[in-house]
Amino acid sequence: MITLTAATMAGVAATAGGIGMPLLALKLSSTLLYSAATGMLLIMNKIQPSQLAEEQRNATRLFKQLQSQIQTMLAIGTPTQEDVKEVMEKVLALDKAYPLPLLGAMLEKFPAKFEPAVWWPKNQVLQKKNFLHEGKQCNNGWSEELEMEMREIVKVVERKDIEDYVRLGNLALKINKTLAISGPLLTGVAALGSAFVGNGSWAPIVAVAAGALASTVNAFEHGGPVGKVIEMYRNCGGFFQLLKDSIETTLEERDSEKRENGEFFEMKVALKLGRSLSQLRELARKSASSHVDEFASKVF
């Protein structure tokens, strides 16, 4: 609204003609409004309010999820010192991934390269043994076929889902960078043009045209909002990266008795991808035969 008002004043000043206090008042008002808009845009584009709100929404959800895990741990047994250490590592990793929205600590809004969010400790074993089925079945529910199935699922997640979100995230990041630079630049040019209204035919054209373009750019960037879309891609990419890491970490444990129960683990992977067990196995078969024409997830 400030930009549109400034553009209107610049246009009125150009069409009113004449000299004196009315023209000076319009010019000065338009220039000051454009300057104020430029300053506000520099701050907004640095903070990216919509992206910041989405970050904290995701952080709240993940902290609530961690709280539920802690409550479950307390309800089913007595936590050990190792459990306390594990939870603390998760809290610190989550806090690092989604710091409080302070200027000195907030995430870089325009990184050189888009990367999925990482809110879990990288060096931590993500899956533990499920004692529910212990002693009831051979190899804790794991078989060579199930291991091959999980490896194929990892390939699909990596080649399809993660790659697609990284591609879209990089595209959205480039668009957001361009818009974040263009908005203040256009209002700055419009401020210079409005200051010279009455001293040439080009000045009002520059002031009005640049102001109109700035309004369009800012409406698209913050009304989109592009920053929120980037954070959505970052979070979804992190979800698939976590799934990939959890499968790989589980398979790296050579002793199947120390893994989480295989059937239970397969069911969890299927649920996270929004598939039934039969659909998950069919996806793995397609991947093994190099005929995958779909994404692993049916949720995102």
Short mmCIF file of C-alpha atoms in Angstrom, two decimals, residues 7-242:
data_model
loop_
_atom_site.label_atom_id
_atom_site.label_comp_id
_atom_site.label_asym_id
_atom_site.label_seq_id
_atom_site.Cartn_x
_atom_site.Cartn_y
_atom_site.Cartn_z
CA ALA A 7 3.35 5.78 -7.18
CA THR A 8 -0.02 7.56 -7.20
CA MET A 9 1.52 10.71 -5.71
CA ALA A 10 4.32 10.65 -8.28
CA GLY A 11 1.78 10.31 -11.07
CA VAL A 12 -0.39 13.15 -9.71
CA ALA A 13 2.68 15.37 -9.34
CA ALA A 14 3.60 14.74 -12.99
CA THR A 15 0.11 15.44 -14.34
CA ALA A 16 -0.60 18.42 -12.10
CA GLY A 17 2.16 20.48 -13.68
CA GLY A 18 3.26 23.86 -12.44
CA ILE A 19 5.67 24.62 -9.64
CA GLY A 20 5.52 25.69 -6.04
CA MET A 21 4.50 24.12 -2.77
CA PRO A 22 1.88 21.62 -4.10
CA LEU A 23 4.40 20.04 -6.47
CA LEU A 24 7.11 20.02 -3.80
CA ALA A 25 4.75 18.42 -1.28
CA LEU A 26 3.79 15.63 -3.67
CA LYS A 27 7.39 15.00 -4.68
CA LEU A 28 8.61 14.98 -1.09
CA SER A 29 5.78 12.73 0.10
CA SER A 30 6.32 10.27 -2.75
CA THR A 31 10.09 10.16 -2.17
CA LEU A 32 9.70 9.64 1.58
CA LEU A 33 7.14 6.88 1.09
CA TYR A 34 9.34 5.10 -1.43
CA SER A 35 12.32 5.41 0.93
CA ALA A 36 10.27 4.02 3.82
CA ALA A 37 9.11 1.14 1.62
CA THR A 38 12.72 0.40 0.64
CA GLY A 39 13.79 0.23 4.29
CA MET A 40 10.87 -1.98 5.28
CA LEU A 41 11.52 -4.33 2.37
CA LEU A 42 15.19 -4.68 3.27
CA ILE A 43 14.19 -5.78 6.78
CA MET A 44 11.36 -8.06 5.63
CA ASN A 45 13.46 -9.72 2.95
CA LYS A 46 16.22 -10.35 5.46
CA ILE A 47 13.89 -11.91 8.07
CA GLN A 48 11.41 -13.59 5.68
CA PRO A 49 8.42 -13.57 8.11
CA SER A 50 6.44 -16.32 6.35
CA GLN A 51 9.45 -18.65 6.29
CA LEU A 52 10.21 -17.85 9.92
CA ALA A 53 6.63 -18.69 10.93
CA GLU A 54 6.79 -22.02 9.08
CA GLU A 55 10.13 -22.85 10.74
CA GLN A 56 8.71 -22.32 14.21
CA ARG A 57 5.54 -24.25 13.34
CA ASN A 58 7.68 -27.24 12.35
CA ALA A 59 9.86 -26.80 15.45
CA THR A 60 6.78 -26.83 17.70
CA ARG A 61 5.49 -29.99 16.06
CA LEU A 62 8.83 -31.78 16.41
CA PHE A 63 9.30 -30.70 20.04
CA LYS A 64 5.81 -32.01 20.85
CA GLN A 65 6.72 -35.28 19.13
CA LEU A 66 9.89 -35.51 21.23
CA GLN A 67 7.89 -34.74 24.38
CA SER A 68 5.52 -37.60 23.55
CA GLN A 69 8.48 -39.96 23.08
CA ILE A 70 9.88 -38.97 26.49
CA GLN A 71 6.52 -39.49 28.17
CA THR A 72 6.24 -42.94 26.56
CA MET A 73 9.74 -43.80 27.75
CA LEU A 74 8.82 -42.82 31.31
CA ALA A 75 5.56 -44.76 31.17
CA ILE A 76 6.96 -48.10 30.00
CA GLY A 77 10.16 -48.28 32.07
CA THR A 78 12.92 -46.62 34.01
CA PRO A 79 15.15 -44.41 31.83
CA THR A 80 18.88 -45.02 31.98
CA GLN A 81 21.72 -42.52 31.72
CA GLU A 82 22.11 -43.55 28.10
CA ASP A 83 18.46 -42.64 27.45
CA VAL A 84 19.00 -39.21 29.02
CA LYS A 85 22.05 -38.63 26.83
CA GLU A 86 20.14 -39.69 23.73
CA VAL A 87 17.25 -37.34 24.47
CA MET A 88 19.63 -34.44 25.14
CA GLU A 89 21.32 -35.02 21.78
CA LYS A 90 17.92 -34.95 20.09
CA VAL A 91 16.98 -31.69 21.85
CA LEU A 92 20.26 -30.03 20.85
CA ALA A 93 19.98 -31.24 17.26
CA LEU A 94 16.41 -29.96 17.04
CA ASP A 95 17.37 -26.61 18.54
CA LYS A 96 20.21 -26.30 16.01
CA ALA A 97 17.90 -27.10 13.10
CA TYR A 98 15.23 -24.64 14.26
CA PRO A 99 16.79 -21.94 16.46
CA LEU A 100 14.70 -19.27 18.14
CA PRO A 101 13.66 -16.50 15.71
CA LEU A 102 16.35 -14.02 16.76
CA LEU A 103 18.35 -12.04 14.21
CA GLY A 104 21.68 -13.31 15.53
CA ALA A 105 20.63 -16.95 15.63
CA MET A 106 18.04 -17.46 12.91
CA LEU A 107 18.71 -19.68 9.92
CA GLU A 108 20.31 -18.26 6.81
CA LYS A 109 17.42 -17.38 4.50
CA PHE A 110 19.49 -17.24 1.32
CA PRO A 111 22.10 -20.03 1.53
CA ALA A 112 24.37 -20.73 -1.41
CA LYS A 113 22.78 -24.16 -1.80
CA PHE A 114 19.44 -25.59 -0.73
CA GLU A 115 19.73 -28.47 1.73
CA PRO A 116 16.99 -30.47 3.53
CA ALA A 117 16.50 -29.77 7.22
CA VAL A 118 18.36 -32.07 9.64
CA TRP A 119 16.80 -32.19 13.12
CA TRP A 120 18.25 -35.46 14.42
CA PRO A 121 21.74 -36.44 15.67
CA LYS A 122 23.70 -37.82 12.75
CA ASN A 123 25.91 -40.08 14.84
CA GLN A 124 23.05 -41.60 16.80
CA VAL A 125 21.58 -45.04 16.18
CA LEU A 126 18.03 -44.16 15.19
CA GLN A 127 16.36 -47.51 15.60
CA LYS A 128 16.46 -49.83 18.58
CA LYS A 129 15.57 -53.41 19.06
CA ASN A 130 11.90 -54.17 19.58
CA PHE A 131 11.65 -56.75 22.37
CA LEU A 132 7.99 -57.52 21.67
CA HIS A 133 8.79 -60.33 19.24
CA GLU A 134 12.09 -61.44 20.74
CA GLY A 135 12.48 -65.20 20.84
CA LYS A 136 9.33 -65.79 18.80
CA GLN A 137 10.85 -65.77 15.36
CA CYS A 138 14.19 -66.47 13.74
CA ASN A 139 16.53 -63.54 13.04
CA ASN A 140 14.19 -61.09 14.77
CA GLY A 141 11.88 -60.88 11.75
CA TRP A 142 14.68 -60.09 9.28
CA SER A 143 15.48 -61.99 6.12
CA GLU A 144 17.68 -61.45 3.09
CA GLU A 145 14.61 -60.54 1.04
CA LEU A 146 13.54 -57.87 3.55
CA GLU A 147 17.03 -56.36 3.58
CA MET A 148 17.03 -56.17 -0.23
CA GLU A 149 13.57 -54.62 -0.12
CA MET A 150 14.74 -51.91 2.30
CA ARG A 151 17.81 -51.16 0.15
CA GLU A 152 15.62 -50.73 -2.92
CA ILE A 153 13.28 -48.42 -0.98
CA VAL A 154 16.29 -46.29 -0.03
CA LYS A 155 17.26 -46.04 -3.71
CA VAL A 156 13.78 -44.88 -4.71
CA VAL A 157 13.58 -42.33 -1.88
CA GLU A 158 16.99 -40.95 -2.81
CA ARG A 159 16.51 -40.88 -6.59
CA LYS A 160 12.91 -39.70 -6.64
CA ASP A 161 11.64 -37.97 -3.50
CA ILE A 162 14.78 -36.35 -2.07
CA GLU A 163 16.10 -35.36 -5.50
CA ASP A 164 12.76 -33.78 -6.48
CA TYR A 165 12.47 -31.72 -3.29
CA VAL A 166 16.08 -30.55 -3.60
CA ARG A 167 15.43 -29.52 -7.21
CA LEU A 168 12.25 -27.64 -6.30
CA GLY A 169 13.92 -26.10 -3.25
CA ASN A 170 16.83 -24.77 -5.32
CA LEU A 171 14.39 -23.34 -7.87
CA ALA A 172 12.30 -21.62 -5.17
CA LEU A 173 15.48 -20.32 -3.50
CA LYS A 174 16.68 -18.73 -6.76
CA ILE A 175 13.27 -17.14 -7.33
CA ASN A 176 13.19 -15.80 -3.77
CA LYS A 177 16.70 -14.34 -4.07
CA THR A 178 15.75 -12.57 -7.29
CA LEU A 179 12.55 -11.17 -5.80
CA ALA A 180 14.27 -10.14 -2.54
CA ILE A 181 16.81 -8.08 -4.50
CA SER A 182 14.36 -6.72 -7.07
CA GLY A 183 11.82 -5.32 -4.58
CA PRO A 184 14.06 -2.86 -2.68
CA LEU A 185 15.98 -2.05 -5.86
CA LEU A 186 12.81 -1.02 -7.70
CA THR A 187 11.50 1.09 -4.81
CA GLY A 188 14.93 2.73 -4.52
CA VAL A 189 14.90 3.59 -8.23
CA ALA A 190 11.33 4.87 -7.88
CA ALA A 191 12.42 7.10 -4.95
CA LEU A 192 15.11 8.68 -7.14
CA GLY A 193 12.64 9.14 -9.98
CA SER A 194 10.04 10.79 -7.76
CA ALA A 195 12.68 13.20 -6.41
CA PHE A 196 13.23 14.53 -9.95
CA VAL A 197 9.57 14.81 -10.97
CA GLY A 198 9.12 18.16 -12.72
CA ASN A 199 12.71 18.27 -13.99
CA GLY A 200 12.20 16.04 -17.02
CA SER A 201 9.75 13.77 -18.79
CA TRP A 202 11.56 10.57 -17.79
CA ALA A 203 11.41 11.06 -14.00
CA PRO A 204 7.64 10.50 -13.48
CA ILE A 205 7.67 7.52 -15.85
CA VAL A 206 10.50 5.90 -13.86
CA ALA A 207 8.82 6.69 -10.53
CA VAL A 208 5.43 5.27 -11.48
CA ALA A 209 6.66 2.27 -13.51
CA ALA A 210 9.23 1.20 -10.92
CA GLY A 211 6.66 1.59 -8.15
CA ALA A 212 4.10 -0.53 -9.99
CA LEU A 213 6.70 -3.25 -10.68
CA ALA A 214 7.85 -3.18 -7.04
CA SER A 215 4.25 -3.69 -5.88
CA THR A 216 3.90 -6.71 -8.15
CA VAL A 217 7.24 -8.21 -7.07
CA ASN A 218 6.54 -7.74 -3.35
CA ALA A 219 2.99 -9.06 -3.61
CA PHE A 220 4.28 -12.22 -5.29
CA GLU A 221 7.18 -12.72 -2.88
CA HIS A 222 5.36 -12.15 0.40
CA GLY A 223 1.83 -12.95 -0.72
CA GLY A 224 3.00 -16.23 -2.35
CA PRO A 225 4.67 -16.67 0.04
CA VAL A 226 7.87 -17.98 -1.54
CA GLY A 227 9.79 -18.16 1.75
CA LYS A 228 7.18 -20.45 3.27
CA VAL A 229 7.31 -22.71 0.21
CA ILE A 230 11.09 -23.01 0.60
CA GLU A 231 10.71 -24.04 4.24
CA MET A 232 8.04 -26.57 3.26
CA TYR A 233 10.44 -28.13 0.74
CA ARG A 234 13.25 -28.08 3.32
CA ASN A 235 11.11 -29.87 5.90
CA CYS A 236 9.77 -32.47 3.45
CA GLY A 237 13.27 -33.14 2.16
CA GLY A 238 14.39 -33.62 5.77
CA PHE A 239 11.59 -36.13 6.36
CA PHE A 240 12.83 -38.33 3.52
CA GLN A 241 16.46 -37.87 4.54
CA LEU A 242 15.57 -39.05 8.06
#
